[in-house]
Short mmCIF file of C-alpha atoms in Angstrom, two decimals:
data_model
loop_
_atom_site.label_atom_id
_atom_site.label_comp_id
_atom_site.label_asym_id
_atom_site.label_seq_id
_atom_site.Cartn_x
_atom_site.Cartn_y
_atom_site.Cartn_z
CA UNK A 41 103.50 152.05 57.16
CA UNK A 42 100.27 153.49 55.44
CA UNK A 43 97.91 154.81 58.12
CA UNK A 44 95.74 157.51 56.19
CA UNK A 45 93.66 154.62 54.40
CA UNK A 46 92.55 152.30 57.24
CA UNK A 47 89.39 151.00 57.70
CA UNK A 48 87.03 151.95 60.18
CA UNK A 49 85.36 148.99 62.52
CA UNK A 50 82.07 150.59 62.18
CA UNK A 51 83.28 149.88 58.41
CA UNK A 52 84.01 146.27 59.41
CA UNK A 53 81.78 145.47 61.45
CA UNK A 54 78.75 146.74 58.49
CA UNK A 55 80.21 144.33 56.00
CA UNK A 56 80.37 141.37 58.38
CA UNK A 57 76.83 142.09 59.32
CA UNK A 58 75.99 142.23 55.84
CA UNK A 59 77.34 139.00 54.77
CA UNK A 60 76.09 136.98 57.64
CA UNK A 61 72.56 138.66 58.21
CA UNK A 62 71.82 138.19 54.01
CA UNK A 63 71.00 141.69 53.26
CA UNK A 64 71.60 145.36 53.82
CA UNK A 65 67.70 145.94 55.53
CA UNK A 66 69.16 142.87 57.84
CA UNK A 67 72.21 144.23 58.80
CA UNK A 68 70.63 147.74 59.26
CA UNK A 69 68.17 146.40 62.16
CA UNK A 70 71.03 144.61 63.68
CA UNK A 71 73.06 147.98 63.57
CA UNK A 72 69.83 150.17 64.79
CA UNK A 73 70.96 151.95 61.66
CA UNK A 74 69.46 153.15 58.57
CA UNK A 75 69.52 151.14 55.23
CA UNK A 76 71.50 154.41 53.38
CA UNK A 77 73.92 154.11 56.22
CA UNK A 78 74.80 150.46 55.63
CA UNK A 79 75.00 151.44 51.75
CA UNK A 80 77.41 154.60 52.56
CA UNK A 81 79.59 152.42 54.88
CA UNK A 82 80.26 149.52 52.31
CA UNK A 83 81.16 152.40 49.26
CA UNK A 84 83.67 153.85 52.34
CA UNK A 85 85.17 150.49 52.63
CA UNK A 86 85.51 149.95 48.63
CA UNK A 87 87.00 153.22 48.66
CA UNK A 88 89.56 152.41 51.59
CA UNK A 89 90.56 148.75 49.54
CA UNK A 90 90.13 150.57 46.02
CA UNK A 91 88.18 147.59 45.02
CA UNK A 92 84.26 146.68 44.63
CA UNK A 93 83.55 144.46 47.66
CA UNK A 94 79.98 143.20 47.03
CA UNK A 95 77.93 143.07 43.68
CA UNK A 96 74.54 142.31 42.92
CA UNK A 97 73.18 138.92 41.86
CA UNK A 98 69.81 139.46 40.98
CA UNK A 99 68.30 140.46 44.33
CA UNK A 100 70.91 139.43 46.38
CA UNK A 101 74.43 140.76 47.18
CA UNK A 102 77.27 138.46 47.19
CA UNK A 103 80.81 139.09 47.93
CA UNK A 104 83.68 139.49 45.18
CA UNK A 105 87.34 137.57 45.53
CA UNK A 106 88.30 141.06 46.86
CA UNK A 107 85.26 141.22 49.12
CA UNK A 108 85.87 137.67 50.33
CA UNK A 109 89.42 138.90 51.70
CA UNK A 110 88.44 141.94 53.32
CA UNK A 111 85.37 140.02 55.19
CA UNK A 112 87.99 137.32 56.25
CA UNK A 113 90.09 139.98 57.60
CA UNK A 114 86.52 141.57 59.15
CA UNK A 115 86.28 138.81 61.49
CA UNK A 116 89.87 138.32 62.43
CA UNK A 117 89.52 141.96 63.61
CA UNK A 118 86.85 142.45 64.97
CA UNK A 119 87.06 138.97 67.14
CA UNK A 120 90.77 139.74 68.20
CA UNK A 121 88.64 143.72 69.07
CA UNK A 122 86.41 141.40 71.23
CA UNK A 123 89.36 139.22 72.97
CA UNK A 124 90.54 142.81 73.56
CA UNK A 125 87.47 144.24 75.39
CA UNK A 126 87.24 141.13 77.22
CA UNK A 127 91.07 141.71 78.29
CA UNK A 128 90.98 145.17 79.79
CA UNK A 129 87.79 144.38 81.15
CA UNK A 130 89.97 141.42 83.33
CA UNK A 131 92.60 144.08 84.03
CA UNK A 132 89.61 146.78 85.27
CA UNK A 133 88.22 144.02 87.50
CA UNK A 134 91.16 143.37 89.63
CA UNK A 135 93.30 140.18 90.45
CA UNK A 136 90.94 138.25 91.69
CA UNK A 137 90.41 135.99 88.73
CA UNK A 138 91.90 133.24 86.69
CA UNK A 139 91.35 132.90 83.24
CA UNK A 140 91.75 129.31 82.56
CA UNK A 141 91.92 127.13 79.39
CA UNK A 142 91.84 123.47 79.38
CA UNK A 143 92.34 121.00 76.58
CA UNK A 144 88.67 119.06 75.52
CA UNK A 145 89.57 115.96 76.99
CA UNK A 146 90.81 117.23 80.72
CA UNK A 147 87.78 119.47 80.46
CA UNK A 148 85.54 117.14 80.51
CA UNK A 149 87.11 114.73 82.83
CA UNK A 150 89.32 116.30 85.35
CA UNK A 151 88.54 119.91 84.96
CA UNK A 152 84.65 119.53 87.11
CA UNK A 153 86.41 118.32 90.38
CA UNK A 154 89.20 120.71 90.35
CA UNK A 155 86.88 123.76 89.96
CA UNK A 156 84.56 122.53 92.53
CA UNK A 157 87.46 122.00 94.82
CA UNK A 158 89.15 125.18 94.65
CA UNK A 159 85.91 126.76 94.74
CA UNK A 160 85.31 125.15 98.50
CA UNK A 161 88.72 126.19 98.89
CA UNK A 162 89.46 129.44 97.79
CA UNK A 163 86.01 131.33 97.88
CA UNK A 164 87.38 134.75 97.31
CA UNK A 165 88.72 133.78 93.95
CA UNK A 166 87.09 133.18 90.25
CA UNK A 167 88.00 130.94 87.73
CA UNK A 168 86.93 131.90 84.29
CA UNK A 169 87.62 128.59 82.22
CA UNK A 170 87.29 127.68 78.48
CA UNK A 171 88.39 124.67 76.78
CA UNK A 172 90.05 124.62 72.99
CA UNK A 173 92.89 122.57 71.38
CA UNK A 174 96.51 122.73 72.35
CA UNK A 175 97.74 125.18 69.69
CA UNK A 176 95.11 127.58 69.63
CA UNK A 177 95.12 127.84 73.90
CA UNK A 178 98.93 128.11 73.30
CA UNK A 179 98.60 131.11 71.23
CA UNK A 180 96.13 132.74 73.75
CA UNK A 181 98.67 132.09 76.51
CA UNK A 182 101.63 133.97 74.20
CA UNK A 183 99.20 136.61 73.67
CA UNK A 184 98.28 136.88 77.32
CA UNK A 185 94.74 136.39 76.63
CA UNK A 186 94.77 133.60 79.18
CA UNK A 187 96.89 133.46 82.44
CA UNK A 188 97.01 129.52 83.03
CA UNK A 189 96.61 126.50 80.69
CA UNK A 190 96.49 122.56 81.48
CA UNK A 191 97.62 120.82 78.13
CA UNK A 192 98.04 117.44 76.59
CA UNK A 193 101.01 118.93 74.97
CA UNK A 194 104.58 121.09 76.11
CA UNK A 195 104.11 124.41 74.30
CA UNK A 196 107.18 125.65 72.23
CA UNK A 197 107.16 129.30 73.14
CA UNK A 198 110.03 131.97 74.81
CA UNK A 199 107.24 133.10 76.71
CA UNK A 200 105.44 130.15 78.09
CA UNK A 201 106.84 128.45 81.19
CA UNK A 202 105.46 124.50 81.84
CA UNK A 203 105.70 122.24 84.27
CA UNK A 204 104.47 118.50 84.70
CA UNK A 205 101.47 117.78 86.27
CA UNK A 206 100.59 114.57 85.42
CA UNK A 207 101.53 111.45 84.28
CA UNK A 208 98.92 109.62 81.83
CA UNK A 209 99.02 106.94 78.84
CA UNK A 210 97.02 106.23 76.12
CA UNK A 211 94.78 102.93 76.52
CA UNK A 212 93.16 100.86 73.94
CA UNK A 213 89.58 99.75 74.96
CA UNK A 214 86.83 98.15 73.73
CA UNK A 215 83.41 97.90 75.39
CA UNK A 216 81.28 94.71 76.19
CA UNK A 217 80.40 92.37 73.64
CA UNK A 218 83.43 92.88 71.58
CA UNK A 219 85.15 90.19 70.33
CA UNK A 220 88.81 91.36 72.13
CA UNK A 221 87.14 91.37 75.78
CA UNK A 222 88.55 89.35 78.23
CA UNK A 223 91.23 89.07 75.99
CA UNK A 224 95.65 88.50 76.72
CA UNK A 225 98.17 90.62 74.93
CA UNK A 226 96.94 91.63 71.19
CA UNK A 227 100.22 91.41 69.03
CA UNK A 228 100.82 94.86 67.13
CA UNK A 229 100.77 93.54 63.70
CA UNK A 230 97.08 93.05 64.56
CA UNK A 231 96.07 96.63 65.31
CA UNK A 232 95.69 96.82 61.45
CA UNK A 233 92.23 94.82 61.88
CA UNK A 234 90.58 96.55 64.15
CA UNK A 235 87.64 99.44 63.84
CA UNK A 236 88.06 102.52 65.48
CA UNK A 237 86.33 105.43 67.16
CA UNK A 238 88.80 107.89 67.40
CA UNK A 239 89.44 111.72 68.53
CA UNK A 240 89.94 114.02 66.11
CA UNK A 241 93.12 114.99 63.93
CA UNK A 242 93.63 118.40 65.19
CA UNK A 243 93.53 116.64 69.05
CA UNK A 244 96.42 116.24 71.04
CA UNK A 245 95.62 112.97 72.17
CA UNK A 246 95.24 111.93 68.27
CA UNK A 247 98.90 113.87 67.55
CA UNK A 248 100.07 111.76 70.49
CA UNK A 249 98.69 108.50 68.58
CA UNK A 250 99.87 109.39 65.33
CA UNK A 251 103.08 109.76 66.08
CA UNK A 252 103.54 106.59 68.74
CA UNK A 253 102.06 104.84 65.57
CA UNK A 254 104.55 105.66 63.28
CA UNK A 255 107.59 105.65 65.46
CA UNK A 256 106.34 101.62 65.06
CA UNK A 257 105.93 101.65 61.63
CA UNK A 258 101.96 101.95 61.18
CA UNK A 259 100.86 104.87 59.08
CA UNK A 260 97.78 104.21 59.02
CA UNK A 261 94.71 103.48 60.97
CA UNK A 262 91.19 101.53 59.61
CA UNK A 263 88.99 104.61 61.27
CA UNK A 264 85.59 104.33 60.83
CA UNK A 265 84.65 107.58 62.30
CA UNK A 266 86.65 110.40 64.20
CA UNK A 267 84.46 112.02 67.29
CA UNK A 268 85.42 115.60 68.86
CA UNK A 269 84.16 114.36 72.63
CA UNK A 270 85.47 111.10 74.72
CA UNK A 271 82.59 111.17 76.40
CA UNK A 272 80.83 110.46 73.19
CA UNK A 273 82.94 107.52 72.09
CA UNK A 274 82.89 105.82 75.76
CA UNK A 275 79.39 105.45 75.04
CA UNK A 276 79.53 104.79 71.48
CA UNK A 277 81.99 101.72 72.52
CA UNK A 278 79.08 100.50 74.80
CA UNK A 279 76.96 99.64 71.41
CA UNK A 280 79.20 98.43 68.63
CA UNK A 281 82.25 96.45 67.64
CA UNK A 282 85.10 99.59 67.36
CA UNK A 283 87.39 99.99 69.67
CA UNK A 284 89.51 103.51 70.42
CA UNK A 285 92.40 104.56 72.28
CA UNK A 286 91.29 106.89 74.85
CA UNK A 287 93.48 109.17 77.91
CA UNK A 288 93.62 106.74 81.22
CA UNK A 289 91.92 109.40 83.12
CA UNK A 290 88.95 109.43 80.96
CA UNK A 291 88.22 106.30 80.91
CA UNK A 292 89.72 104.59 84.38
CA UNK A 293 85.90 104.95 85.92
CA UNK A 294 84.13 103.37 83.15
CA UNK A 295 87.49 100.91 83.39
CA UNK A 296 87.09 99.79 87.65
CA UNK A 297 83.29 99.88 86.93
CA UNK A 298 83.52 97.12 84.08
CA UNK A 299 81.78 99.18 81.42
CA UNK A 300 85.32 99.21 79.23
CA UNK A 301 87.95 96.54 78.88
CA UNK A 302 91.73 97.58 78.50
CA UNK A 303 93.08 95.79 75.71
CA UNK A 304 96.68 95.12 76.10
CA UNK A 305 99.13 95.60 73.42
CA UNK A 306 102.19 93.56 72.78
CA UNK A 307 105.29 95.65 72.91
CA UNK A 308 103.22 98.94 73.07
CA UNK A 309 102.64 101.48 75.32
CA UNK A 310 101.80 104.65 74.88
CA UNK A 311 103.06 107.14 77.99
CA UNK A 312 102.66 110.77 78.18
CA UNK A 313 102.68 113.54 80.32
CA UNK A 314 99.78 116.47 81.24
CA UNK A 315 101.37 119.99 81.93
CA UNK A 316 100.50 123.00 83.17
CA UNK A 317 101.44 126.39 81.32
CA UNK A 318 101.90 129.99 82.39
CA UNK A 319 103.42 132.85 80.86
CA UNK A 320 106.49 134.54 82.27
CA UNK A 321 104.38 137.86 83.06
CA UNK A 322 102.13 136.24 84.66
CA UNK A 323 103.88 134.55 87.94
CA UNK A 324 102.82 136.81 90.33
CA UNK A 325 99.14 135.88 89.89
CA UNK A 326 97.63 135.44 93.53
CA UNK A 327 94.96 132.89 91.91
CA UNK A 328 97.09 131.00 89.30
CA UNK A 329 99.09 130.20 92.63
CA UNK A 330 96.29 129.01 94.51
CA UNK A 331 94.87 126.95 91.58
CA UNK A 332 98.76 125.12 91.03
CA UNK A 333 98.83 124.70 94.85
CA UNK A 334 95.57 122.47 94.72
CA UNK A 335 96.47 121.12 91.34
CA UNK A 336 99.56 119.38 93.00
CA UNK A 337 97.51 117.97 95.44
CA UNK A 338 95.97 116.19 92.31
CA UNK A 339 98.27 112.81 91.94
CA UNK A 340 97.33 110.16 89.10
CA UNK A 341 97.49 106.59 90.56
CA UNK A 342 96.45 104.53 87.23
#
């Protein structure tokens, strides 16, 4: 491998600054650098890649195709540098923390009690927790950037370890004032005439859907808008005529309360399972223990 032509973060980090400040003078005061600095650092760079990175467009510098692949590869680097620091800095502060990552949906709804709970448990401890979607927190997990995960979905890794937590199912709901409330069973050939609110694509609860969907031969959805929070489409439901399918535990309050109405499905439910995920160097960890101790003690009675 060729080592005597890498580039320097400094390098990087100039280019980045660059691009996303909108000038050299810009990226300068960020840097607490000179502007002939900046200048000598981006010629270093096109001397590293053998290729102009940035040319002039009247008074304003814009990236070339080559420029556009080495600033990419500036912010994979120097965000995996950060993920880094951030790492030994966990390792230099001893094992009294947790660093925890959640799916969207279970943060919003579960995640609140069960910090609050092992906090009035387990004082001495930290939780450091971050939410994301399923295959990005199962790469951090491979990657020991995180130490504990609670997922919508198994990860399919050597070196992460699940177990089931809890079970859940996907509910259809609509709110009040919809035509479907109150309603008996809705026969599955009519899910095609519905509206719906749903997740996002890239969610698991959406994979989930997509997939229970076509296992019955629908494709194909009428969605009239896709929504990144549940907590935004509960209340969405309270106002219009769509209707969504939605995690039990996010919506059983607004269910018992009579702000939602579970619209059953002929021949169709949707079950699934919640799971918590550790990696295999990790199962010593004094707090991941305490935090699956009091998650167990967390039983799903929907």
């Amino acid at each position: 491998m060729e080592y005597l032509n890498l580039p320097d973060l400094k390098h990087l980090a100039t280019l980045r600054a660059v691009v996303e400040q909108g000038g050299v003078s810009e990226a300068a005061r960020l840097l607490h650098i000179g502007q002939p600095a900046v200048t000598k650092r981006l010629r270093a760079l096109d001397g590293c890649y053998a290729a102009g990175l940035m040319q002039r467009q009247g008074r304003t510098l814009e990236l070339t195709p080559a420029g556009e692949r080495v600033y990419a590869f500036a912010r994979l680097v120097l965000d995996h540098q950060a993920s880094l620091l951030d790492d030994l800095e966990y390792l230099r502060s001893g094992l009294n923390r947790l660093r925890l990552e959640v799916t969207f949906a279970i943060g919003e709804h579960l995640l609140p009690s069960l910090l609050l709970n092992f906090s009035d448990n387990f004082p001495q401890y930290r939780i450091e927790s971050r939410m994301g979607y399923s295959r990005h927190i199962q790469r951090r997990l491979a990657t020991g950037l995180s130490d504990l995960a609670l997922l919508e979905q198994a990860p399919d890794h050597p070196e992460v370890l699940v177990q089931k937590w809890l079970d859940d199912e996907l509910v259809l709901v609509c709110g009040l004032g919809h035509p479907l409330w109150g309603s008996g069973l809705l026969p599955v050939t009519e899910l095609g005439d519905l509206r719906y609110v749903l997740r996002e694509s890239q969610s698991s609860m959406r994979i989930t859907l997509d997939k229970a969907l076509r296992d019955i031969g629908i494709d194909q959805l009428p969605i009239a808008m896709e929504v990144g929070s549940t907590d935004t489409i509960v209340e969405m439901l309270q106002h219009g005529g769509h209707v969504s399918f939605l995690p039990r535990f996010a919506v059983d309050d607004a269910l018992n309360a009579g702000t939602l109405y579970h619209i059953k499905i002929q021949g169709l439910r949707i079950y699934r399972t919640l799971w918590i995920a550790r990696t295999r160097s990790n199962l010593k960890n004094a707090v991941a223990e305490a935090f699956i101790q009091l998650l167990r003690k967390k039983s799903w009675n929907g």
